[in-house]
Structure formats: structure tokens, C-alpha cells
Amino acid sequence: MEPIESAAIERGERLPRAFYAQPTVRVARALLGKLLVHDAREGRTVGRIVETEAYLGRRDPASHAFHGRSARNASMFGPPGHAYVYFIYGMHHCFNVVTRPEGVGEAVLVRALEPIEGVELMRARRGIRRSDRELCNGPGKLVQAMGMSRADDGADLVSGALGIYAPVLDRRDGRLSAREIATSARIGITRSADLPLRYYVRGNAYVSKR
DNA sequence: TGCCTGATTGCCT
DNA sequence: GGCAATCAGGCAA
């Protein structure tokens, strides 16, 4: 993946609904290198997705959807291309992208971003003394830095203030080659802890854990 | 660098 | 009642 040249990485096309409806593992890998953009009242923040995890719904014991639909996970069962934002550990939120057709209940957790634009706004939200590397290198951190909240649960990523774009870096539109993507077990779970469903950009300094 | 722990609250096989 | 897809800070080495 190309390094950050400046704050001026050009946004390309916004990802269409069909992108999110694909198999969850494919979406989790394809999201690496894409730009998450949030236009908030205070300003725009943009981060390049460098780490994701796939959660495979009712066939995955580690997924919130494993035991079926509930009030908390309802948006996970909704149409693809919407956000699933949940509250965890009494103080943090995590941001997921809903995949597959409505009713299936699968999603991709976004675990880390490389800050691209609005870095000072991110720093203000996260605490002034933080290095760039500490702004978005974890699922709770990036939600805070991007100014997202539980209010974004269910938000449509295809239209609205929160969206994902394919950057115009080169002819590949930010797509990564297979060898640029590393795979590991998912972080912080106890069930199905051995499954290799975490994906991250190999060698990228903004990933949450090596 | 890496391990351990406290904080804090919504939700429930 | 117990646990959870986390984070930050403290301490030892």
C-alpha cells in the first residue's frame, strides 16, 4: 500500500450497496485500503482502513448474531451497507459494516485506521497529547476519533454523513494485492478464538497489534 | 516491550 | 449475576 503522501488523498467512488452484499470475508479483505469518511458538524475526518475482522453471524460463536436477533444487534440483521455500532465494556463503542442480504446477520468490525484528513479534529476528540499512531489503532479509539456514536447505529453508508470510498491512488483504486494482506486470529474473543478471520495491512504502523 | 488491572454499563444462552 | 469484538496506565525487566 502506498504511504501517506499528504492529507490530499483523493476520494474516488463511494462504495455501492452491492459491495457490502458480498460474502463477509471478501468484504473484510476488500475494505483494507478504503477510506472511511465522516462529515460531522465540527468538520470532516477521513481514515484509511488498515485492519478488519469478519463475524459470520449464526454460524460463528464469537458473533453477536450467533444467538439470533435482539434489540442490541438488530442492525446487523438489516440490509447490507449499514453501520452496526454497539456499546461494550461499559465505556467504548465499536463500528461494524453490515454485509450479506437482509436477515443474515453478518458484519465486518473495523479495528484500525490510518488517519488521512482532519487529524487535528481527531486529536481534539481523543486527547491532545497523542501521536498520530495512537489516534485510530483500535476499534474503540477510531470510533472516538471519527466522532461516531451509538447514534450512528443503523446509519446507511451508501448515503449520508458516514461513508466508505475507494481512493484514487492508482489504477487499482486502493485495492491491495494478496501479499499485502496479513491474516491472524481475532482479538479479544474467547469463542472460536482460533479462526483466522482478522485481516490487516502487512507492515502498516497504524494496525492495533502485530 | 509486555503483563496486569481498574474503570463502567448494557445485556443476556 | 456474570460477562463483554476495549483502553490506558502502572510496574517489572
Short mmCIF file of N, CA and C (backbone and C1' of nucleotides) in Angstrom, two decimals, chain A residues 55 61-78 83-96 98 105 107 109 149-155 188-189 191, chain B residues 9-13, chain C residues 2-6:
data_model
loop_
_atom_site.label_atom_id
_atom_site.label_comp_id
_atom_site.label_asym_id
_atom_site.label_seq_id
_atom_site.Cartn_x
_atom_site.Cartn_y
_atom_site.Cartn_z
N TYR A 55 -17.15 -11.32 11.15
CA TYR A 55 -18.02 -12.00 12.11
C TYR A 55 -19.17 -12.64 11.35
N PRO A 61 -19.72 -18.63 16.72
CA PRO A 61 -19.99 -18.45 18.16
C PRO A 61 -19.47 -17.13 18.72
N ALA A 62 -18.49 -16.52 18.07
CA ALA A 62 -17.95 -15.25 18.57
C ALA A 62 -18.78 -14.05 18.12
N SER A 63 -19.72 -14.26 17.23
CA SER A 63 -20.51 -13.14 16.70
C SER A 63 -21.67 -12.80 17.62
N HIS A 64 -21.97 -11.52 17.70
CA HIS A 64 -23.14 -11.10 18.47
C HIS A 64 -24.42 -11.67 17.88
N ALA A 65 -24.37 -12.09 16.62
CA ALA A 65 -25.58 -12.59 15.96
C ALA A 65 -25.76 -14.09 16.16
N PHE A 66 -24.83 -14.74 16.84
CA PHE A 66 -24.85 -16.21 16.96
C PHE A 66 -26.16 -16.71 17.56
N HIS A 67 -26.67 -16.00 18.54
CA HIS A 67 -27.89 -16.45 19.23
C HIS A 67 -29.14 -15.82 18.63
N GLY A 68 -29.00 -15.21 17.50
CA GLY A 68 -30.17 -14.65 16.84
C GLY A 68 -30.34 -13.16 17.08
N ARG A 69 -31.39 -12.63 16.53
CA ARG A 69 -31.63 -11.20 16.56
C ARG A 69 -32.09 -10.75 17.95
N SER A 70 -31.61 -9.60 18.37
CA SER A 70 -32.06 -8.98 19.62
C SER A 70 -32.11 -7.48 19.39
N ALA A 71 -32.54 -6.75 20.40
CA ALA A 71 -32.62 -5.29 20.25
C ALA A 71 -31.23 -4.72 19.98
N ARG A 72 -30.22 -5.28 20.67
CA ARG A 72 -28.88 -4.74 20.53
C ARG A 72 -28.32 -4.94 19.13
N ASN A 73 -28.49 -6.14 18.57
CA ASN A 73 -27.80 -6.46 17.32
C ASN A 73 -28.70 -6.33 16.08
N ALA A 74 -29.85 -5.70 16.23
CA ALA A 74 -30.85 -5.68 15.16
C ALA A 74 -30.28 -5.16 13.84
N SER A 75 -29.43 -4.13 13.89
CA SER A 75 -28.96 -3.57 12.63
C SER A 75 -28.03 -4.52 11.89
N MET A 76 -27.44 -5.48 12.63
CA MET A 76 -26.61 -6.49 11.99
C MET A 76 -27.43 -7.38 11.05
N PHE A 77 -28.70 -7.52 11.36
CA PHE A 77 -29.60 -8.34 10.54
C PHE A 77 -30.29 -7.51 9.47
N GLY A 78 -30.03 -6.23 9.46
CA GLY A 78 -30.66 -5.34 8.49
C GLY A 78 -29.98 -5.44 7.13
N ALA A 83 -24.38 0.64 9.12
CA ALA A 83 -23.47 0.53 10.26
C ALA A 83 -24.12 -0.28 11.37
N TYR A 84 -23.31 -1.06 12.06
CA TYR A 84 -23.71 -1.69 13.33
C TYR A 84 -22.74 -1.15 14.38
N VAL A 85 -23.23 -0.28 15.25
CA VAL A 85 -22.40 0.31 16.30
C VAL A 85 -22.93 -0.16 17.64
N TYR A 86 -22.07 -0.76 18.44
CA TYR A 86 -22.53 -1.28 19.74
C TYR A 86 -21.62 -0.75 20.86
N PHE A 87 -22.18 -0.82 22.05
CA PHE A 87 -21.52 -0.31 23.27
C PHE A 87 -20.93 -1.50 24.03
N ILE A 88 -19.68 -1.37 24.46
CA ILE A 88 -19.02 -2.54 25.07
C ILE A 88 -18.15 -2.10 26.24
N TYR A 89 -18.00 -2.98 27.21
CA TYR A 89 -17.16 -2.75 28.39
C TYR A 89 -17.54 -1.49 29.15
N GLY A 90 -18.82 -1.12 29.04
CA GLY A 90 -19.30 -0.01 29.84
C GLY A 90 -18.82 1.36 29.43
N MET A 91 -17.98 1.44 28.39
CA MET A 91 -17.43 2.76 28.04
C MET A 91 -16.95 2.93 26.61
N HIS A 92 -16.98 1.89 25.81
CA HIS A 92 -16.48 2.02 24.44
C HIS A 92 -17.54 1.61 23.43
N HIS A 93 -17.36 2.14 22.21
CA HIS A 93 -18.21 1.74 21.10
C HIS A 93 -17.34 1.11 20.03
N CYS A 94 -17.93 0.17 19.27
CA CYS A 94 -17.23 -0.40 18.12
C CYS A 94 -18.10 -0.25 16.88
N PHE A 95 -17.44 -0.07 15.72
CA PHE A 95 -18.11 0.19 14.45
C PHE A 95 -17.95 -1.00 13.51
N ASN A 96 -19.08 -1.48 13.03
CA ASN A 96 -19.09 -2.59 12.07
C ASN A 96 -19.82 -2.18 10.80
N VAL A 98 -22.29 -3.81 7.97
CA VAL A 98 -23.18 -4.96 7.76
C VAL A 98 -23.01 -5.50 6.34
N GLY A 105 -27.31 -11.47 9.14
CA GLY A 105 -26.68 -11.14 10.42
C GLY A 105 -25.17 -11.26 10.44
N ALA A 107 -21.24 -9.29 9.66
CA ALA A 107 -20.68 -7.94 9.64
C ALA A 107 -19.17 -7.97 9.70
N LEU A 109 -16.04 -5.94 11.52
CA LEU A 109 -15.59 -4.98 12.52
C LEU A 109 -14.39 -4.22 11.96
N SER A 149 -20.89 7.50 17.23
CA SER A 149 -21.51 7.15 18.50
C SER A 149 -22.63 6.15 18.23
N ARG A 150 -23.29 5.77 19.29
CA ARG A 150 -24.42 4.86 19.16
C ARG A 150 -25.49 5.41 18.23
N ALA A 151 -25.51 6.75 18.10
CA ALA A 151 -26.49 7.37 17.20
C ALA A 151 -26.26 6.94 15.75
N ASP A 152 -25.06 6.45 15.44
CA ASP A 152 -24.76 6.01 14.08
C ASP A 152 -25.14 4.55 13.85
N ASP A 153 -25.62 3.89 14.88
CA ASP A 153 -26.08 2.51 14.69
C ASP A 153 -27.21 2.49 13.68
N GLY A 154 -27.05 1.68 12.65
CA GLY A 154 -28.08 1.59 11.61
C GLY A 154 -27.92 2.60 10.47
N ALA A 155 -26.94 3.51 10.58
CA ALA A 155 -26.76 4.53 9.54
C ALA A 155 -26.43 3.87 8.19
N GLY A 188 -9.31 -10.47 21.28
CA GLY A 188 -10.19 -10.19 22.41
C GLY A 188 -11.43 -11.05 22.53
N ILE A 189 -11.47 -12.18 21.82
CA ILE A 189 -12.62 -13.06 21.92
C ILE A 189 -12.21 -14.38 22.57
N ARG A 191 -14.50 -17.34 22.23
CA ARG A 191 -15.09 -18.44 21.46
C ARG A 191 -14.59 -18.41 20.02
P DT B 9 -21.28 3.98 34.27
"O5'" DT B 9 -22.28 3.12 33.37
"C5'" DT B 9 -22.14 3.15 31.96
"C4'" DT B 9 -22.74 1.89 31.37
"C3'" DT B 9 -24.09 1.49 31.98
"O3'" DT B 9 -24.90 1.03 30.93
"C1'" DT B 9 -22.65 -0.32 31.99
P DG B 10 -26.36 1.67 30.73
"O5'" DG B 10 -26.80 0.88 29.42
"C5'" DG B 10 -25.89 0.76 28.35
"C4'" DG B 10 -25.90 -0.66 27.80
"C3'" DG B 10 -27.28 -1.29 27.74
"O3'" DG B 10 -27.40 -1.94 26.49
"C1'" DG B 10 -25.81 -2.69 28.96
P DC B 11 -28.84 -2.39 25.97
"O5'" DC B 11 -28.71 -3.98 26.00
"C5'" DC B 11 -27.56 -4.60 25.42
"C4'" DC B 11 -27.40 -5.98 25.98
"C3'" DC B 11 -28.73 -6.75 26.06
"O3'" DC B 11 -28.67 -7.85 25.18
"C1'" DC B 11 -27.39 -7.03 28.03
P DC B 12 -30.04 -8.63 24.87
"O5'" DC B 12 -29.64 -10.08 25.39
"C5'" DC B 12 -28.31 -10.56 25.22
"C4'" DC B 12 -28.09 -11.71 26.17
"C3'" DC B 12 -29.31 -12.61 26.31
"O3'" DC B 12 -29.00 -13.92 25.91
"C1'" DC B 12 -28.48 -11.93 28.47
P DT B 13 -30.29 -14.86 25.49
"O5'" DT B 13 -29.64 -16.09 24.69
"C5'" DT B 13 -28.35 -15.89 24.15
"C4'" DT B 13 -27.31 -16.68 24.95
"C3'" DT B 13 -26.69 -17.80 24.13
"O3'" DT B 13 -25.32 -17.79 24.36
"C1'" DT B 13 -27.50 -18.68 26.14
P DG C 2 -21.54 -14.04 40.05
"O5'" DG C 2 -21.22 -14.01 38.49
"C5'" DG C 2 -21.87 -14.95 37.64
"C4'" DG C 2 -21.54 -14.62 36.20
"C3'" DG C 2 -20.09 -14.15 36.01
"O3'" DG C 2 -19.55 -14.81 34.90
"C1'" DG C 2 -21.60 -12.53 35.14
P DC C 3 -18.00 -14.76 34.53
"O5'" DC C 3 -18.12 -14.28 33.02
"C5'" DC C 3 -19.27 -14.66 32.26
"C4'" DC C 3 -19.52 -13.63 31.20
"C3'" DC C 3 -18.24 -13.08 30.55
"O3'" DC C 3 -18.41 -13.10 29.16
"C1'" DC C 3 -19.64 -11.32 31.19
P DA C 4 -17.18 -13.35 28.18
"O5'" DA C 4 -17.39 -12.14 27.16
"C5'" DA C 4 -18.66 -11.90 26.59
"C4'" DA C 4 -18.72 -10.46 26.12
"C3'" DA C 4 -17.42 -9.95 25.47
"O3'" DA C 4 -17.72 -9.34 24.23
"C1'" DA C 4 -18.14 -8.47 27.19
P DA C 5 -17.41 -10.22 22.95
"O5'" DA C 5 -16.35 -9.36 22.17
"C5'" DA C 5 -14.94 -9.60 22.27
"C4'" DA C 5 -14.22 -8.73 21.25
"C3'" DA C 5 -14.40 -7.24 21.47
"O3'" DA C 5 -13.29 -6.53 20.91
"C1'" DA C 5 -15.43 -7.84 19.44
P DT C 6 -12.05 -6.07 21.83
"O5'" DT C 6 -12.65 -4.93 22.78
"C5'" DT C 6 -13.21 -3.74 22.21
"C4'" DT C 6 -12.66 -2.52 22.93
"C3'" DT C 6 -11.17 -2.26 22.67
"O3'" DT C 6 -11.04 -0.90 22.24
"C1'" DT C 6 -11.62 -2.25 25.00
#
